[in-house]
PDB file of C-alpha atoms in Angstrom:
ATOM      1  CA  SER E 122      23.459  92.199  27.358  1.00  0.00           C
ATOM      2  CA  ALA E 123      24.420  90.310  29.962  1.00  0.00           C
ATOM      3  CA  VAL E 124      23.333  91.544  33.973  1.00  0.00           C
ATOM      4  CA  ILE E 125      26.397  90.602  36.422  1.00  0.00           C
ATOM      5  CA  SER E 126      25.361  90.516  40.353  1.00  0.00           C
ATOM      6  CA  GLN E 127      27.784  91.260  42.539  1.00  0.00           C
ATOM      7  CA  LYS E 128      28.512  90.805  46.283  1.00  0.00           C
ATOM      8  CA  PRO E 129      29.064  92.259  48.642  1.00  0.00           C
ATOM      9  CA  SER E 130      28.187  95.504  47.854  1.00  0.00           C
ATOM     10  CA  ARG E 131      30.787  97.082  50.271  1.00  0.00           C
ATOM     11  CA  ASP E 132      32.583  95.738  53.252  1.00  0.00           C
ATOM     12  CA  ILE E 133      34.958  96.832  55.921  1.00  0.00           C
ATOM     13  CA  CYS E 134      37.526  94.952  57.011  1.00  0.00           C
ATOM     14  CA  GLN E 135      40.759  94.390  59.576  1.00  0.00           C
ATOM     15  CA  ARG E 136      43.986  94.456  57.766  1.00  0.00           C
ATOM     16  CA  GLY E 137      45.670  91.101  58.170  1.00  0.00           C
ATOM     17  CA  THR E 138      41.935  89.597  56.599  1.00  0.00           C
ATOM     18  CA  SER E 139      40.759  88.453  53.383  1.00  0.00           C
ATOM     19  CA  LEU E 140      37.343  89.279  51.297  1.00  0.00           C
ATOM     20  CA  THR E 141      36.107  87.062  48.858  1.00  0.00           C
ATOM     21  CA  ILE E 142      34.295  88.984  46.274  1.00  0.00           C
ATOM     22  CA  GLN E 143      31.677  87.413  44.136  1.00  0.00           C
ATOM     23  CA  CYS E 144      30.181  87.598  41.012  1.00  0.00           C
ATOM     24  CA  GLN E 145      27.447  85.774  39.073  1.00  0.00           C
ATOM     25  CA  VAL E 146      26.011  86.393  35.648  1.00  0.00           C
ATOM     26  CA  ASP E 147      22.451  85.445  33.992  1.00  0.00           C
ATOM     27  CA  SER E 148      24.253  83.872  30.938  1.00  0.00           C
ATOM     28  CA  GLN E 149      27.268  81.812  30.206  1.00  0.00           C
ATOM     29  CA  VAL E 150      30.433  83.156  29.147  1.00  0.00           C
ATOM     30  CA  THR E 151      33.905  82.849  28.482  1.00  0.00           C
ATOM     31  CA  MET E 152      35.705  85.204  30.246  1.00  0.00           C
ATOM     32  CA  MET E 153      35.087  87.031  33.171  1.00  0.00           C
ATOM     33  CA  PHE E 154      37.550  90.159  34.235  1.00  0.00           C
ATOM     34  CA  TRP E 155      38.342  91.675  37.798  1.00  0.00           C
ATOM     35  CA  TYR E 156      39.231  95.004  37.903  1.00  0.00           C
ATOM     36  CA  ARG E 157      40.526  97.661  40.625  1.00  0.00           C
ATOM     37  CA  GLN E 158      39.595 101.035  41.151  1.00  0.00           C
ATOM     38  CA  GLN E 159      41.273 102.586  44.180  1.00  0.00           C
ATOM     39  CA  PRO E 160      40.846 106.034  45.228  1.00  0.00           C
ATOM     40  CA  GLY E 161      39.902 108.981  42.324  1.00  0.00           C
ATOM     41  CA  GLN E 162      41.673 106.395  39.642  1.00  0.00           C
ATOM     42  CA  SER E 163      40.859 104.817  36.480  1.00  0.00           C
ATOM     43  CA  LEU E 164      40.687 101.338  36.443  1.00  0.00           C
ATOM     44  CA  THR E 165      43.129  98.632  36.265  1.00  0.00           C
ATOM     45  CA  LEU E 166      42.815  94.776  34.865  1.00  0.00           C
ATOM     46  CA  ILE E 167      43.862  92.055  37.809  1.00  0.00           C
ATOM     47  CA  ALA E 168      43.310  89.348  36.006  1.00  0.00           C
ATOM     48  CA  THR E 169      40.968  87.480  33.277  1.00  0.00           C
ATOM     49  CA  ALA E 170      39.249  84.252  34.311  1.00  0.00           C
ATOM     50  CA  ASN E 171      38.625  81.666  32.023  1.00  0.00           C
ATOM     51  CA  GLN E 172      36.304  78.842  33.462  1.00  0.00           C
ATOM     52  CA  GLY E 173      38.637  75.267  33.697  1.00  0.00           C
ATOM     53  CA  SER E 174      41.976  76.946  33.524  1.00  0.00           C
ATOM     54  CA  GLU E 175      44.358  79.210  35.918  1.00  0.00           C
ATOM     55  CA  ALA E 176      43.691  82.591  35.503  1.00  0.00           C
ATOM     56  CA  THR E 177      45.741  85.146  33.279  1.00  0.00           C
ATOM     57  CA  TYR E 178      47.246  87.980  36.011  1.00  0.00           C
ATOM     58  CA  GLU E 179      48.173  91.323  34.335  1.00  0.00           C
ATOM     59  CA  SER E 180      51.965  93.058  35.588  1.00  0.00           C
ATOM     60  CA  GLY E 181      51.771  93.856  39.254  1.00  0.00           C
ATOM     61  CA  PHE E 182      49.085  91.439  40.345  1.00  0.00           C
ATOM     62  CA  VAL E 183      49.903  88.045  42.058  1.00  0.00           C
ATOM     63  CA  ILE E 184      47.715  84.831  42.391  1.00  0.00           C
ATOM     64  CA  ASP E 185      48.865  84.699  46.024  1.00  0.00           C
ATOM     65  CA  LYS E 186      47.340  88.050  46.998  1.00  0.00           C
ATOM     66  CA  PHE E 187      44.161  87.825  44.664  1.00  0.00           C
ATOM     67  CA  PRO E 188      43.079  84.048  43.998  1.00  0.00           C
ATOM     68  CA  ILE E 189      40.447  83.878  41.365  1.00  0.00           C
ATOM     69  CA  SER E 190      38.617  80.996  40.985  1.00  0.00           C
ATOM     70  CA  ARG E 191      36.001  79.990  37.842  1.00  0.00           C
ATOM     71  CA  PRO E 192      34.289  77.016  38.778  1.00  0.00           C
ATOM     72  CA  ASN E 193      31.649  77.585  35.740  1.00  0.00           C
ATOM     73  CA  LEU E 194      30.426  79.895  32.839  1.00  0.00           C
ATOM     74  CA  THR E 195      28.085  81.863  34.925  1.00  0.00           C
ATOM     75  CA  PHE E 196      30.714  82.653  38.669  1.00  0.00           C
ATOM     76  CA  SER E 197      33.556  84.180  39.193  1.00  0.00           C
ATOM     77  CA  THR E 198      35.321  85.182  42.910  1.00  0.00           C
ATOM     78  CA  LEU E 199      38.091  86.392  43.689  1.00  0.00           C
ATOM     79  CA  THR E 200      39.777  86.988  47.044  1.00  0.00           C
ATOM     80  CA  VAL E 201      41.935  90.017  48.593  1.00  0.00           C
ATOM     81  CA  SER E 202      44.057  88.562  50.470  1.00  0.00           C
ATOM     82  CA  ASN E 203      46.265  89.646  53.917  1.00  0.00           C
ATOM     83  CA  MET E 204      44.486  92.503  53.559  1.00  0.00           C
ATOM     84  CA  SER E 205      46.302  96.339  53.910  1.00  0.00           C
ATOM     85  CA  PRO E 206      44.597  99.913  54.007  1.00  0.00           C
ATOM     86  CA  GLU E 207      46.690  99.868  50.417  1.00  0.00           C
ATOM     87  CA  ASP E 208      43.965  97.345  48.967  1.00  0.00           C
ATOM     88  CA  SER E 209      40.974 100.174  49.609  1.00  0.00           C
ATOM     89  CA  SER E 210      39.362 100.027  46.705  1.00  0.00           C
ATOM     90  CA  ILE E 211      36.752  99.460  44.317  1.00  0.00           C
ATOM     91  CA  TYR E 212      36.810  95.718  42.556  1.00  0.00           C
ATOM     92  CA  LEU E 213      34.988  95.235  39.689  1.00  0.00           C
ATOM     93  CA  CYS E 214      33.589  92.157  37.833  1.00  0.00           C
ATOM     94  CA  SER E 215      33.469  92.716  34.029  1.00  0.00           C
ATOM     95  CA  VAL E 216      32.279  90.409  30.926  1.00  0.00           C
ATOM     96  CA  GLU E 217      32.599  90.321  27.394  1.00  0.00           C
ATOM     97  CA  GLY E 218      28.998  90.800  25.468  1.00  0.00           C
ATOM     98  CA  GLY E 219      29.795  90.997  21.899  1.00  0.00           C
ATOM     99  CA  THR E 220      28.594  93.510  19.823  1.00  0.00           C
ATOM    100  CA  TYR E 221      26.824  94.734  23.695  1.00  0.00           C
ATOM    101  CA  GLY E 222      30.352  95.649  24.587  1.00  0.00           C
ATOM    102  CA  TYR E 223      31.549  94.744  28.006  1.00  0.00           C
ATOM    103  CA  THR E 224      29.006  94.216  30.975  1.00  0.00           C
ATOM    104  CA  PHE E 225      30.539  95.823  34.759  1.00  0.00           C
ATOM    105  CA  GLY E 226      29.102  94.647  37.845  1.00  0.00           C
ATOM    106  CA  SER E 227      27.890  97.241  40.255  1.00  0.00           C
ATOM    107  CA  GLY E 228      31.254  97.219  42.066  1.00  0.00           C
ATOM    108  CA  THR E 229      32.244  96.184  45.918  1.00  0.00           C
ATOM    109  CA  ARG E 230      33.728  99.197  47.704  1.00  0.00           C
ATOM    110  CA  LEU E 231      36.149  97.934  50.209  1.00  0.00           C
ATOM    111  CA  THR E 232      37.623 100.074  52.734  1.00  0.00           C
ATOM    112  CA  VAL E 233      40.841  98.466  54.869  1.00  0.00           C
ATOM    113  CA  VAL E 234      41.025  99.476  58.334  1.00  0.00           C
TER     114      VAL E 234
ATOM    115  CA  ALA S 257      51.126  98.495  24.576  1.00  0.00           C
ATOM    116  CA  GLN S 258      47.543  99.985  23.941  1.00  0.00           C
ATOM    117  CA  SER S 259      46.909 103.116  26.035  1.00  0.00           C
ATOM    118  CA  VAL S 260      44.121 106.052  26.510  1.00  0.00           C
ATOM    119  CA  THR S 261      44.498 108.885  27.638  1.00  0.00           C
ATOM    120  CA  GLN S 262      42.000 111.820  28.706  1.00  0.00           C
ATOM    121  CA  PRO S 263      43.370 115.085  28.948  1.00  0.00           C
ATOM    122  CA  ASP S 264      40.992 117.184  30.882  1.00  0.00           C
ATOM    123  CA  ILE S 265      40.950 115.672  34.723  1.00  0.00           C
ATOM    124  CA  HIS S 266      38.242 117.609  35.594  1.00  0.00           C
ATOM    125  CA  ILE S 267      35.576 119.847  33.393  1.00  0.00           C
ATOM    126  CA  THR S 268      32.918 122.494  34.868  1.00  0.00           C
ATOM    127  CA  VAL S 269      30.205 122.882  32.142  1.00  0.00           C
ATOM    128  CA  SER S 270      26.407 125.180  33.233  1.00  0.00           C
ATOM    129  CA  GLU S 271      23.560 122.988  32.806  1.00  0.00           C
ATOM    130  CA  GLY S 272      21.772 123.771  29.542  1.00  0.00           C
ATOM    131  CA  ALA S 273      25.485 124.084  27.625  1.00  0.00           C
ATOM    132  CA  SER S 274      27.346 121.459  25.620  1.00  0.00           C
ATOM    133  CA  LEU S 275      29.604 119.517  26.801  1.00  0.00           C
ATOM    134  CA  GLU S 276      33.174 117.646  25.032  1.00  0.00           C
ATOM    135  CA  LEU S 277      35.276 114.998  26.562  1.00  0.00           C
ATOM    136  CA  ARG S 278      38.472 114.212  24.591  1.00  0.00           C
ATOM    137  CA  CYS S 279      40.002 110.825  24.189  1.00  0.00           C
ATOM    138  CA  ASN S 280      43.345 109.754  22.353  1.00  0.00           C
ATOM    139  CA  TYR S 281      44.354 106.081  22.458  1.00  0.00           C
ATOM    140  CA  SER S 282      47.828 104.066  20.948  1.00  0.00           C
ATOM    141  CA  TYR S 283      46.649 100.258  19.867  1.00  0.00           C
ATOM    142  CA  GLY S 284      48.041  99.072  17.212  1.00  0.00           C
ATOM    143  CA  ALA S 285      45.593  96.780  15.824  1.00  0.00           C
ATOM    144  CA  THR S 286      41.881  97.295  15.212  1.00  0.00           C
ATOM    145  CA  PRO S 287      40.301  99.042  18.084  1.00  0.00           C
ATOM    146  CA  TYR S 288      37.078  98.620  19.628  1.00  0.00           C
ATOM    147  CA  LEU S 289      36.121 102.312  21.482  1.00  0.00           C
ATOM    148  CA  PHE S 290      33.491 102.563  24.369  1.00  0.00           C
ATOM    149  CA  TRP S 291      32.669 105.398  26.948  1.00  0.00           C
ATOM    150  CA  TYR S 292      31.549 104.573  30.328  1.00  0.00           C
ATOM    151  CA  VAL S 293      30.345 106.651  32.458  1.00  0.00           C
ATOM    152  CA  GLN S 294      30.474 106.519  36.454  1.00  0.00           C
ATOM    153  CA  SER S 295      27.902 108.245  38.975  1.00  0.00           C
ATOM    154  CA  PRO S 296      29.036 108.559  42.548  1.00  0.00           C
ATOM    155  CA  GLY S 297      28.851 105.194  44.746  1.00  0.00           C
ATOM    156  CA  GLN S 298      27.909 103.114  41.316  1.00  0.00           C
ATOM    157  CA  GLY S 299      29.554 100.795  38.746  1.00  0.00           C
ATOM    158  CA  LEU S 300      29.632 101.614  35.177  1.00  0.00           C
ATOM    159  CA  GLN S 301      27.563 101.852  32.627  1.00  0.00           C
ATOM    160  CA  LEU S 302      28.758 102.291  28.701  1.00  0.00           C
ATOM    161  CA  LEU S 303      27.234 104.481  26.564  1.00  0.00           C
ATOM    162  CA  LEU S 304      28.598 103.837  23.639  1.00  0.00           C
ATOM    163  CA  LYS S 305      30.245 101.920  21.688  1.00  0.00           C
ATOM    164  CA  TYR S 306      32.404 102.321  18.218  1.00  0.00           C
ATOM    165  CA  PHE S 307      33.461  99.313  16.608  1.00  0.00           C
ATOM    166  CA  SER S 308      33.245  99.725  12.494  1.00  0.00           C
ATOM    167  CA  GLY S 309      30.854 101.684  10.157  1.00  0.00           C
ATOM    168  CA  ASP S 310      29.973 104.906  10.291  1.00  0.00           C
ATOM    169  CA  THR S 311      32.400 107.212  12.782  1.00  0.00           C
ATOM    170  CA  LEU S 312      29.804 109.160  14.360  1.00  0.00           C
ATOM    171  CA  VAL S 313      28.063 106.874  17.343  1.00  0.00           C
ATOM    172  CA  GLN S 314      25.214 107.617  19.045  1.00  0.00           C
ATOM    173  CA  GLY S 315      24.779 106.714  22.579  1.00  0.00           C
ATOM    174  CA  ILE S 316      22.564 106.559  25.507  1.00  0.00           C
ATOM    175  CA  LYS S 317      20.981 110.001  27.686  1.00  0.00           C
ATOM    176  CA  GLY S 318      21.837 112.143  24.305  1.00  0.00           C
ATOM    177  CA  PHE S 319      25.610 111.123  23.921  1.00  0.00           C
ATOM    178  CA  GLU S 320      27.269 110.982  20.749  1.00  0.00           C
ATOM    179  CA  ALA S 321      30.971 110.247  19.863  1.00  0.00           C
ATOM    180  CA  GLU S 322      33.132 110.592  16.933  1.00  0.00           C
ATOM    181  CA  PHE S 323      35.818 108.080  15.753  1.00  0.00           C
ATOM    182  CA  LYS S 324      38.595 110.245  13.868  1.00  0.00           C
ATOM    183  CA  ARG S 325      41.196 107.520  13.148  1.00  0.00           C
ATOM    184  CA  SER S 326      43.869 110.082  11.937  1.00  0.00           C
ATOM    185  CA  GLN S 327      44.016 111.708  14.937  1.00  0.00           C
ATOM    186  CA  SER S 328      43.434 108.307  17.301  1.00  0.00           C
ATOM    187  CA  SER S 329      40.842 110.547  18.993  1.00  0.00           C
ATOM    188  CA  PHE S 330      37.061 108.992  19.882  1.00  0.00           C
ATOM    189  CA  ASN S 331      35.498 112.149  21.816  1.00  0.00           C
ATOM    190  CA  LEU S 332      32.446 112.376  23.536  1.00  0.00           C
ATOM    191  CA  ARG S 333      30.144 115.141  23.296  1.00  0.00           C
ATOM    192  CA  LYS S 334      26.094 115.876  24.314  1.00  0.00           C
ATOM    193  CA  PRO S 335      24.467 119.214  22.995  1.00  0.00           C
ATOM    194  CA  SER S 336      22.804 119.914  26.604  1.00  0.00           C
ATOM    195  CA  VAL S 337      24.258 119.035  29.620  1.00  0.00           C
ATOM    196  CA  HIS S 338      21.370 118.084  32.209  1.00  0.00           C
ATOM    197  CA  TRP S 339      22.482 118.218  35.948  1.00  0.00           C
ATOM    198  CA  SER S 340      21.999 114.569  36.112  1.00  0.00           C
ATOM    199  CA  ASP S 341      25.162 113.978  33.533  1.00  0.00           C
ATOM    200  CA  ALA S 342      27.413 115.354  36.574  1.00  0.00           C
ATOM    201  CA  ALA S 343      30.160 111.745  36.972  1.00  0.00           C
ATOM    202  CA  GLU S 344      33.181 110.306  35.888  1.00  0.00           C
ATOM    203  CA  TYR S 345      33.365 109.504  32.269  1.00  0.00           C
ATOM    204  CA  PHE S 346      36.042 106.820  31.022  1.00  0.00           C
ATOM    205  CA  CYS S 347      37.103 106.198  27.901  1.00  0.00           C
ATOM    206  CA  ALA S 348      38.383 102.937  27.330  1.00  0.00           C
ATOM    207  CA  VAL S 349      39.822 100.623  23.970  1.00  0.00           C
ATOM    208  CA  GLY S 350      39.961  96.932  23.302  1.00  0.00           C
ATOM    209  CA  ALA S 351      40.471  94.664  20.458  1.00  0.00           C
ATOM    210  CA  VAL S 352      38.376  93.690  17.537  1.00  0.00           C
ATOM    211  CA  ILE S 353      41.326  91.009  16.908  1.00  0.00           C
ATOM    212  CA  LYS S 354      40.719  88.479  19.612  1.00  0.00           C
ATOM    213  CA  ALA S 355      43.787  86.924  19.258  1.00  0.00           C
ATOM    214  CA  ALA S 356      45.875  90.148  20.313  1.00  0.00           C
ATOM    215  CA  GLY S 357      43.580  90.119  24.387  1.00  0.00           C
ATOM    216  CA  ASN S 358      40.233  90.825  25.029  1.00  0.00           C
ATOM    217  CA  LYS S 359      41.418  93.342  28.229  1.00  0.00           C
ATOM    218  CA  LEU S 360      39.858  97.116  27.933  1.00  0.00           C
ATOM    219  CA  THR S 361      42.055 100.013  28.614  1.00  0.00           C
ATOM    220  CA  PHE S 362      41.038 102.856  30.502  1.00  0.00           C
ATOM    221  CA  GLY S 363      41.478 105.966  30.276  1.00  0.00           C
ATOM    222  CA  GLY S 364      42.135 108.502  33.287  1.00  0.00           C
ATOM    223  CA  GLY S 365      38.585 109.469  33.268  1.00  0.00           C
ATOM    224  CA  THR S 366      37.160 112.885  33.442  1.00  0.00           C
ATOM    225  CA  ARG S 367      34.814 114.200  36.452  1.00  0.00           C
ATOM    226  CA  VAL S 368      32.419 116.689  34.820  1.00  0.00           C
ATOM    227  CA  LEU S 369      30.304 118.800  37.313  1.00  0.00           C
ATOM    228  CA  VAL S 370      27.020 121.067  36.479  1.00  0.00           C
ATOM    229  CA  LYS S 371      26.806 124.411  37.723  1.00  0.00           C
ATOM    230  CA  PRO S 372      23.131 125.747  37.688  1.00  0.00           C
TER     231      PRO S 372
END
């Protein structure tokens, strides 16, 4: 199955600033997925990122707040823009591994102060 | 729309006792079903998955799950729990037919506490 390197692993940010999270996969994948896990909650899909096209956002998530880049088949970034304390969450990227199922990065624990 | 329900938010079990975590799903197409475990401060690790075939699926760490289509359930079991099994467990459903979409939908999670 694919191996995902996600960074940073954690960060503490000031409100109003932006943070860019990176995910690097050790193999080429068509789709990458970005999830948010709010404190004590389950995972919610933010968007699906295909290489060469605009990301597809789920209801409640918008590109201005969570811009995503997908420059090639092994890399993607998620930016959390104009952060507020409500954005404090764990953000995870994921790829589909065919019969291996979906693999997740180790997550970015974001605290906004 | 697909959905996953994990009825138990918390479960406390004694070390060495058996464990069963419930998962019910609602999905209009043929589902892929997954169980993931998240240890404190860690990412998600796949325990097992069901795509098709034998409805009793064996996973890692001694876990197994049984797919029951008639009950729309995919319950996770372990015969004898170890202290290291204390974690959050998530059930998830995805689409077999990719035209229906690739995303996973997660249940709310069950936190397992293991007593010595």
